[in-house]
Structures are given as C-alpha cells and as structure tokens.
Coordinates of C-alpha atoms in Angstrom, one line a residue:
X258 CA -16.8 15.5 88.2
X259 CA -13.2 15.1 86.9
X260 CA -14.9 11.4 85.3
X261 CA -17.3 13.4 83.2
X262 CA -15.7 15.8 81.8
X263 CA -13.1 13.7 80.9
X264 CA -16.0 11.5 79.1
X265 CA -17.0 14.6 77.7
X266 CA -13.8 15.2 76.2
X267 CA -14.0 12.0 74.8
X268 CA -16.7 12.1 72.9
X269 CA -15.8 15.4 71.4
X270 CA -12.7 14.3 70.5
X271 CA -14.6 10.8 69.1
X272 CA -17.0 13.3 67.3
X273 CA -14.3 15.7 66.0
X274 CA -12.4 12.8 64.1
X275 CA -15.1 11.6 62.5
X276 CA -16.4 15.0 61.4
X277 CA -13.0 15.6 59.8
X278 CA -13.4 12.1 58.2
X279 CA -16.5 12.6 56.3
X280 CA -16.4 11.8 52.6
X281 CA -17.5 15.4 51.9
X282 CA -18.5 15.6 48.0
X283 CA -18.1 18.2 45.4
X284 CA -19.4 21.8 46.0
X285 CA -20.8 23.5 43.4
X286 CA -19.7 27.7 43.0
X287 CA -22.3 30.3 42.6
X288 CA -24.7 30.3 39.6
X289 CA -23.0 33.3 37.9
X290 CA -19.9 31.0 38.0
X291 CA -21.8 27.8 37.0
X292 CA -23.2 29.8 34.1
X293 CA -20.3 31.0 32.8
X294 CA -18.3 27.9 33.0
X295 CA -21.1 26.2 31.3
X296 CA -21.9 28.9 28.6
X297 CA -21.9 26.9 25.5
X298 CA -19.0 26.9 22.7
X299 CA -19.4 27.5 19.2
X300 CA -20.4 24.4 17.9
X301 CA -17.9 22.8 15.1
X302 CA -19.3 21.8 11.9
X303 CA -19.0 19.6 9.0
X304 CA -20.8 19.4 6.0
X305 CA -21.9 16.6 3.7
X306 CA -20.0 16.4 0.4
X307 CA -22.7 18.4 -1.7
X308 CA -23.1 21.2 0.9
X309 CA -27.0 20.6 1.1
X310 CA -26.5 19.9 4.8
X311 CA -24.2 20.7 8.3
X312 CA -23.9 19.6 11.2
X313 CA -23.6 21.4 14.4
X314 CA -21.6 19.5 16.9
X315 CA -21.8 21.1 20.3
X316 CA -19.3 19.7 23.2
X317 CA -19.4 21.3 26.9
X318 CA -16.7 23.7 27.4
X319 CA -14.2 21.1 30.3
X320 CA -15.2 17.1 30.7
X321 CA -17.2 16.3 33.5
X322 CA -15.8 14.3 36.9
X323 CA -16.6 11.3 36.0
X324 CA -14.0 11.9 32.4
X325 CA -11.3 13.4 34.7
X326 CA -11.4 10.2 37.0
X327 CA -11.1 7.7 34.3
X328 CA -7.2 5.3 34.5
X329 CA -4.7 6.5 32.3
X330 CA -1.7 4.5 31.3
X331 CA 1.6 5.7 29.2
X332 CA 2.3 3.2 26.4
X333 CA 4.9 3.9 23.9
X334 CA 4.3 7.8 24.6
X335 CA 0.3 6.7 23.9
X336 CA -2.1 8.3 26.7
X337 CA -4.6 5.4 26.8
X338 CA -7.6 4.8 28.8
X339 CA -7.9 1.5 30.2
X340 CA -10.9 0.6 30.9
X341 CA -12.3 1.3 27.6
X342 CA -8.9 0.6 25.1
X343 CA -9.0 4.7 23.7
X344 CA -7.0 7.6 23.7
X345 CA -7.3 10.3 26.5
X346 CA -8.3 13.6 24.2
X347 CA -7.5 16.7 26.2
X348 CA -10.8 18.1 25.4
X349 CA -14.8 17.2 26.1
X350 CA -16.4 14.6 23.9
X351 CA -19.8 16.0 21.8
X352 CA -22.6 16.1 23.8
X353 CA -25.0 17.7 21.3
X354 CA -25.6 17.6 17.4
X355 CA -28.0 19.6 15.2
X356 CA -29.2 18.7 11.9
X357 CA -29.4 21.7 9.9
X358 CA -30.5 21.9 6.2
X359 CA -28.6 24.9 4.0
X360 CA -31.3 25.3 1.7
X361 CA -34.5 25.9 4.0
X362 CA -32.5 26.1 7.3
X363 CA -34.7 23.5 9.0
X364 CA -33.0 22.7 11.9
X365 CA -33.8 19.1 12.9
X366 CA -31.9 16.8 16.3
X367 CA -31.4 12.3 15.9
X368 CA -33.8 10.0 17.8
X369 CA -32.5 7.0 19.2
X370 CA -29.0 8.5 20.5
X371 CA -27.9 7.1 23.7
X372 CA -27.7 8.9 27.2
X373 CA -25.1 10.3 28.1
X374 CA -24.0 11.4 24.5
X375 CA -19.9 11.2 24.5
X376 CA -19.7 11.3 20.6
X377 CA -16.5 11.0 18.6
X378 CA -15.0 10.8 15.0
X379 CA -17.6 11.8 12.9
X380 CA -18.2 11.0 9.9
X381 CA -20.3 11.6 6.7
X382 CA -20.8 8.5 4.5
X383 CA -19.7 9.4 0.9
X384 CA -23.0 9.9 -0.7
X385 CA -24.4 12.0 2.1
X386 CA -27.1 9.7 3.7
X387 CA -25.7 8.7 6.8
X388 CA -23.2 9.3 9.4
X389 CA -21.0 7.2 11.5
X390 CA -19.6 8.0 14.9
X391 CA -18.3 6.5 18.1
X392 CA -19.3 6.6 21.8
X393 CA -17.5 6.7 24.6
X394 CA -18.9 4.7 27.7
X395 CA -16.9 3.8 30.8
X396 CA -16.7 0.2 29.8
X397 CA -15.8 1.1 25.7
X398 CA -16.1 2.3 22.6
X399 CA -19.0 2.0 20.4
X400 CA -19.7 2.2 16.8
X401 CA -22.9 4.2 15.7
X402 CA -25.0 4.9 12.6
X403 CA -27.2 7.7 11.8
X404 CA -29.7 8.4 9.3
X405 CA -30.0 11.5 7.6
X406 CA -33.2 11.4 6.6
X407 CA -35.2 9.7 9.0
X408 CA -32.3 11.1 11.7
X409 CA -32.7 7.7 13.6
X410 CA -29.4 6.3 15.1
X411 CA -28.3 3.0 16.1
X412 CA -25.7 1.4 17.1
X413 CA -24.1 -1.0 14.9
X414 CA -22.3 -3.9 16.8
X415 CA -22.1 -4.9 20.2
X416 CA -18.8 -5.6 20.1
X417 CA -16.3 -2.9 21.0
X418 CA -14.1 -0.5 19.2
X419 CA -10.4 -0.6 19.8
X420 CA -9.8 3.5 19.4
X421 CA -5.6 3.2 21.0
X422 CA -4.1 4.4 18.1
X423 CA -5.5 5.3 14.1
X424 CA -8.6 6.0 13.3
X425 CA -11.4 3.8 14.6
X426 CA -13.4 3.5 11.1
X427 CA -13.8 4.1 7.8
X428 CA -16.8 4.5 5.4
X429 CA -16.3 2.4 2.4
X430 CA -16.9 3.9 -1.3
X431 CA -19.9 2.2 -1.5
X432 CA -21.3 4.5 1.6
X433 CA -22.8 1.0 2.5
X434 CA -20.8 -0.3 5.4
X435 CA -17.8 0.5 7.3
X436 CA -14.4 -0.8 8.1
X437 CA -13.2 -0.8 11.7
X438 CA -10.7 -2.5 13.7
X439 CA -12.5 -3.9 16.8
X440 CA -11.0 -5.2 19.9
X441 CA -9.6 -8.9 19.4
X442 CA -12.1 -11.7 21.1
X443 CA -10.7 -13.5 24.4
X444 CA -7.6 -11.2 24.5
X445 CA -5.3 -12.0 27.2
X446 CA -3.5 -9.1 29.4
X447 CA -0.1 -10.2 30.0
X448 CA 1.2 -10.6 33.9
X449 CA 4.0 -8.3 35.0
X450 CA 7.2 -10.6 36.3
X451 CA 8.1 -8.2 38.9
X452 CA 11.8 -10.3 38.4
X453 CA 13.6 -9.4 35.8
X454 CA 15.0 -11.7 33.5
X455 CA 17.7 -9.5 32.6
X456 CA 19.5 -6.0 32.2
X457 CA 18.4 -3.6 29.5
X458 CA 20.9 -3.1 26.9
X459 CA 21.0 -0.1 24.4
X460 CA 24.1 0.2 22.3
X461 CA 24.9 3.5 19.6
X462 CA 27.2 1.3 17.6
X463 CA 29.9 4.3 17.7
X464 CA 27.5 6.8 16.4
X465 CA 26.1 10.0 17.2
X466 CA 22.5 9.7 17.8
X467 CA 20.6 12.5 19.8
X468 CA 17.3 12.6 20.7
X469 CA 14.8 14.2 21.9
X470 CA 13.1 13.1 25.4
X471 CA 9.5 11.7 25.8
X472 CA 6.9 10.5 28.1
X473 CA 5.4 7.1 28.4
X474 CA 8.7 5.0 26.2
X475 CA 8.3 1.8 26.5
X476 CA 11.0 0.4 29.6
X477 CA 11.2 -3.8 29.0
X478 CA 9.3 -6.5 27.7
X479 CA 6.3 -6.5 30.0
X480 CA 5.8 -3.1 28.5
X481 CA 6.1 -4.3 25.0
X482 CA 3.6 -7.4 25.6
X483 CA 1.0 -3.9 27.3
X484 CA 1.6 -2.2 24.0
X485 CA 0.5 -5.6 21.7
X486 CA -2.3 -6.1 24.3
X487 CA -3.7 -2.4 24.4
X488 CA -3.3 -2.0 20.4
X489 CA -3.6 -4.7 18.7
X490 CA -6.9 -5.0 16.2
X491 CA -9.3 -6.8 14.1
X492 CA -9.8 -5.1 11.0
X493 CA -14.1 -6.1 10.2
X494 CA -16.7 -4.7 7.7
X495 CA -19.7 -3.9 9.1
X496 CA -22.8 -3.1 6.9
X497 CA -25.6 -0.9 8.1
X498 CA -27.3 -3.9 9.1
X499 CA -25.1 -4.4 11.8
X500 CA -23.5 -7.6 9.7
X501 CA -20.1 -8.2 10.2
X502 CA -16.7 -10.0 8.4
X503 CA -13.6 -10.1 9.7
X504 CA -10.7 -8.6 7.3
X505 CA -6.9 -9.9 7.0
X506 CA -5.2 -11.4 10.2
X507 CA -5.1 -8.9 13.9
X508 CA -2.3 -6.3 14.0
X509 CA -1.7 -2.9 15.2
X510 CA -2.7 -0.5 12.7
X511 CA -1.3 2.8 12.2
X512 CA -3.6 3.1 9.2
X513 CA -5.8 1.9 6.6
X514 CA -8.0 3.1 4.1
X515 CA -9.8 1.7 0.8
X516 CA -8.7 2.9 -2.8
X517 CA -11.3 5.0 -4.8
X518 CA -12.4 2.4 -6.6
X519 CA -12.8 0.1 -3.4
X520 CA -11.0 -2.6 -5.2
X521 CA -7.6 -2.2 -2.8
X522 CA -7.0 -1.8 0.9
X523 CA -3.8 0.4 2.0
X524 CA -3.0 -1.3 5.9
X525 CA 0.0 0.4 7.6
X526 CA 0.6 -2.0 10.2
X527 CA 3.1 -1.6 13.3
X528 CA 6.3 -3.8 13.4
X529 CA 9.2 -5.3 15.9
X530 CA 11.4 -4.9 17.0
X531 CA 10.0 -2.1 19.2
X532 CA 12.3 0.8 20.6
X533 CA 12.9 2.3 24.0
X534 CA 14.1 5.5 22.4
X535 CA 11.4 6.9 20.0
X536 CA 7.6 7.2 20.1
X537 CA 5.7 4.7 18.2
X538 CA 5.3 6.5 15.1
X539 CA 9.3 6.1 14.7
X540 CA 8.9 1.9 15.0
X541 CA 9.2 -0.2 12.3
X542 CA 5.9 -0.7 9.9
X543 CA 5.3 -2.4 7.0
X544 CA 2.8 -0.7 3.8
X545 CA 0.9 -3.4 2.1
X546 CA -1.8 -3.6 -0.2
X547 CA -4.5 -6.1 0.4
X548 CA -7.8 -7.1 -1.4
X549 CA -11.1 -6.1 0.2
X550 CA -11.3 -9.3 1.7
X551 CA -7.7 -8.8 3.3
X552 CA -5.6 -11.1 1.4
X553 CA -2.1 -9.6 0.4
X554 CA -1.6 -8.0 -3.2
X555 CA 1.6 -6.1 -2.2
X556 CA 4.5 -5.3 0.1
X557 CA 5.4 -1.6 -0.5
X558 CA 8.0 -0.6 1.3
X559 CA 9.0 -2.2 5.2
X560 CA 10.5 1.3 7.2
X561 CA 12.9 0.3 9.6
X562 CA 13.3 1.9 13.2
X563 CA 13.4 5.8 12.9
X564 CA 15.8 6.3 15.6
X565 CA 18.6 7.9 14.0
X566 CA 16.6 11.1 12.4
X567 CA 17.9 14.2 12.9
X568 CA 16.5 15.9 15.6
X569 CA 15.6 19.2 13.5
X570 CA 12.1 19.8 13.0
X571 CA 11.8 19.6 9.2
X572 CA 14.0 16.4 9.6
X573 CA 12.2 13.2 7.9
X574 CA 12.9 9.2 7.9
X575 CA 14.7 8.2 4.9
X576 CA 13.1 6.3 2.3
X577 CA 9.7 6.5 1.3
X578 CA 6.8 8.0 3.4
X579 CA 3.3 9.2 3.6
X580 CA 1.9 7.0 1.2
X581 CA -2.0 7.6 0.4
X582 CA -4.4 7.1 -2.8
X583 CA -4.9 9.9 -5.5
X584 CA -8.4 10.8 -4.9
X585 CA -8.3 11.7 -9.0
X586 CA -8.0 8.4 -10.3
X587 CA -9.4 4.7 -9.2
X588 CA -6.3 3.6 -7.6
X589 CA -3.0 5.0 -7.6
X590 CA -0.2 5.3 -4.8
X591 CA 1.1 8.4 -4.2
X592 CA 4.3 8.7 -1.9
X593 CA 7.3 11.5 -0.7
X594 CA 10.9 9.9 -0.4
X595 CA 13.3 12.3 1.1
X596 CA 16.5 13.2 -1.6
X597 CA 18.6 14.5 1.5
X598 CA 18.5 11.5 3.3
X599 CA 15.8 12.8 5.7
X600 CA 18.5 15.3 7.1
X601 CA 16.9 19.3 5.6
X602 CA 21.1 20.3 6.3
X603 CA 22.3 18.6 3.4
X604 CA 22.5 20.6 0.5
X605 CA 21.0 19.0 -2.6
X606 CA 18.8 20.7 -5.6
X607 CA 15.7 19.1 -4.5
X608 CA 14.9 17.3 -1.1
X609 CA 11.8 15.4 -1.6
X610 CA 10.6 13.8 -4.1
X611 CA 7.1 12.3 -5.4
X612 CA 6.1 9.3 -6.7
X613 CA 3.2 7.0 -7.8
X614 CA 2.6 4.0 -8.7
X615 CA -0.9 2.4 -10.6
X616 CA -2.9 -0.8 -9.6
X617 CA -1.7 -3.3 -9.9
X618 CA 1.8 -2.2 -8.7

C-alpha cells in the first residue's frame, strides 16, 4: 500500500512541476478593457504645400509585443535597435493613413502598402505628387514611395535604411528622387576583446568642467568601433524608379540637406576624437558643402569637442552653430555664433549673432 501511494505521490509531484513550467502565454483583459486600450487616437496630419490635400496618419495608442521585445543597445546616449540599425521611439509607429482631399473631402486609403504597416518619417515631395516614408520590419528599415494620385505605393530599394541617428531621407528640389543614407554593404561588426589593452584616462587639465550625467556614454574603444559600426552611412540618390547612385564617401551624418536651388549639399558629418563625457551631439563635426554628386566645395567651420559648455540651459558651444539654407533665396548659409562665448552669464550687449554667407562661399 505504502509503495503506491508513494508512486502516487510521485507522479503528482512529477505533474505539479511541470504544470508550473508551462510556457503559459499572454492573457488578454475583458473586452471593455481591450476596447478602451485600443480606442483609436486622433490621427496627426500633414498637408501638402498648397493645402489641396492632408493626410491622416493614425498610430495605435501603445506598440504591440512584438515592438516591446525588440534588443536595445546604449551607444553614445543613442537608444538603438539592433536588429534593424534605428532608433527606439517611445511611441507606436503609423499603422493607418487616409488620403483626404480639402476641396471635395473625398476620402481615399494607398494600395500596395505592406502588412504589418509600421510607417515612419513622412514626407510630402515638394510639388505635392508623392510621398516618401519608411518601414519598420524586424530585420530593417525600408524606404517607400507613394503616389498621390493613383495612391499606389512601392517600395523603393531593397537595400536597407540606416535610421541610428539624422534623418533617414530627403526629397530633392526636383520632387524626383530622394537622398538617403543607407546602411554600408559588407559592414563588419567589431569583436569585443574582453582584455583590456589599457586603463581609461580622462584628464581636466586644471579646469573646472561640470557636467551633467547621461545614459548610454560611450566606456572604451570597443564602444567607439559599436558607435562607427551602428552609424555609419552611405549617402545615395534614389529616383522613383528605384535607381540608385551613391553620394560622397560613408560617414556618420548628423545632417544633410540640398540648397534651394539643388545645386549644393550641406553634410554635417560626425568627427574623432569621440568623448566619454558628453552625448554625441557634443563630438566633434565638421560642416561642409559638397556638389550634388558629393565632391567637396567647402569646409565651413570644424566644431571641436563640446565638453566644456556650461551646464545652464540656455548655455551654447562657442563658435558658429546651426547652420541651414535661407529657404528665400537659391543658396545661401545662414548661421548663429554665440558673442558670450556660449556662456548666457557673461554680460555683453548682444549674445548671438547671425550670419550668411552666398554660393559660392
């Protein structure tokens, strides 16, 4: 007797354990709760330059599992997805867009999208015929076109997006292609020596220098090789064909954008030495014009490593800043340059100054 309940025993026990193993998965709440969580947002919307049409672009109100679950990485206080080379938004991606016309109020939806929609960065081409987007899949980013008045999209290139850092495209003038940095061909991630080589060494050369405190910095060279890996781009044009040509030489690209008159390129472009202090909008970059075709016209202005601004938040860089085109004129450089050495304490008449400066510089 004692034999079988002791086997009894067993086999609850046996049973019991694997019960509390199950891989049990998600449960869903009531409907009144799936209904509310779910109630739609008010869509955003964006209209074409002459007003004659919006879009509605309609994004669920929290990302789904399968967003939440994606890898995230910290690289030079970047939140960066992996697996597809973007940046992880804290919101949903659009899941919905409606074509509406102002005039007649016709209301019409795009053919061709792809399934699931996790739309990003759109934009309307500047005469109002097309728009260009990305989407997000698991493995990464593409680049999309859209009609406007057939509303058939495609995608443009099968090649990848790199969307770690700037933004992913541009329309050119000419509303007749695009210019996007794309993810550079037979890349190579580097190999973490889990020896290091040496100590890391960070000197104030006898002055004061406070700072603020950050997530993600970048820690030693295996970090720094992540952050050229992760960010570096190929600048390429891509016409609505789907044809593409590669512009200037790979870099990481903190921005770019064509002059009115499309005959200049503006490339912000990220330099070394990199810090371990400040975020990487405080590293060194270098503001250059280039042709269309990539070669260099210009060196601007090279800003060195931002790591001694004030801490104050109205404190700048010294030196000039914000450079962009005057949308007025075919091209001409328009900049800020701080007259109070970036620090707002200083008392001085005027503390910024603005400049510009006419092609061809």
């Amino acid at each position: 007797m004692k034999k079988y309940i002791l086997s009894f025993i067993t086999a609850f026990f046996i049973l019991a354990v694997s019960y509390a193993q199950d891989n049990l998965k998600y449960q869903v709440p009531p409907k009144s709760i799936v209904d509310l969580v779910d109630a739609p947002n008010t869509p955003s919307v964006r209209f074409n330059r002459e007003g004659s049409k919006m879009l509605m672009l309609q994004s669920s109100g929290y990302p789904t599992i399968e967003e939440v679950a994606q890898p995230v990485i910290g690289v030079a206080t970047l939140r960066l997805n992996p697996a597809n080379n973007s940046t992880v938004g804290s919101g949903s991606s659009i899941n919905d867009i409606t074509v509406k016309d102002i005039k007649s109020g016709q209301e019409s939806k795009l053919i061709g999208l792809p399934s699931p929609l996790r739309m990003g960065g759109v934009s309307w081409s500047p005469d109002g015929k097309y728009i260009a987007f990305t989407n997000n899949v698991l493995s990464g980013i593409e680049l999309w076109v859209a009609d406007m008045n057939t509303f058939e999209a495609k995608k443009l290139s099968n090649q990848f997006l790199n969307d770690a850092i700037g933004s992913a495209f541009q329309w050119h003038p000419d509303s007749k292609r695009l210019l996007a940095q794309f993810l550079i061909e037979n890349r190579k991630k580097p190999v973490e020596n889990m020896v290091p080589t040496g100590p890391v060494v960070q000197e104030n050369l006898g002055e004061k220098t406070p700072s603020r405190t950050y997530q993600y910095l970048l820690q030693n060279p295996y970090d720094e090789n992540l952050m050229d890996y992760y960010l570096s781009a190929q600048l390429q044009s891509v016409s609505l064909n789907g044809e593409m040509t590669k512009v200037g030489s790979p870099a990481i690209f903190r921005s770019f954008s064509y002059s009115p008159d499309a005959h200049y390129l503006m490339v912000q472009t990220v330099e070394r030495p990199y810090s371990y202090l400040v975020p990487i909008y405080s590293f060194p970059y270098q503001t250059s014009i280039l042709s269309p075709d990539g070669k260099l016209v210009k060196k601007l202005y090279s800003s060195p490593l931002a790591d001694k601004t004030p801490i104050s938040f109205d404190a700048v860089a010294p030196g000039p800043r914000s450079y962009q085109w005057r949308n007025d004129v075919p091209a001409t450089i328009v900049w800020a340059e701080a007259q109070d050495k970036g620090n707002s304490n200083v008392d001085v008449p005027y503390h910024d100054a603005l400049f510009t400066l006419n092609a061809p510089f």
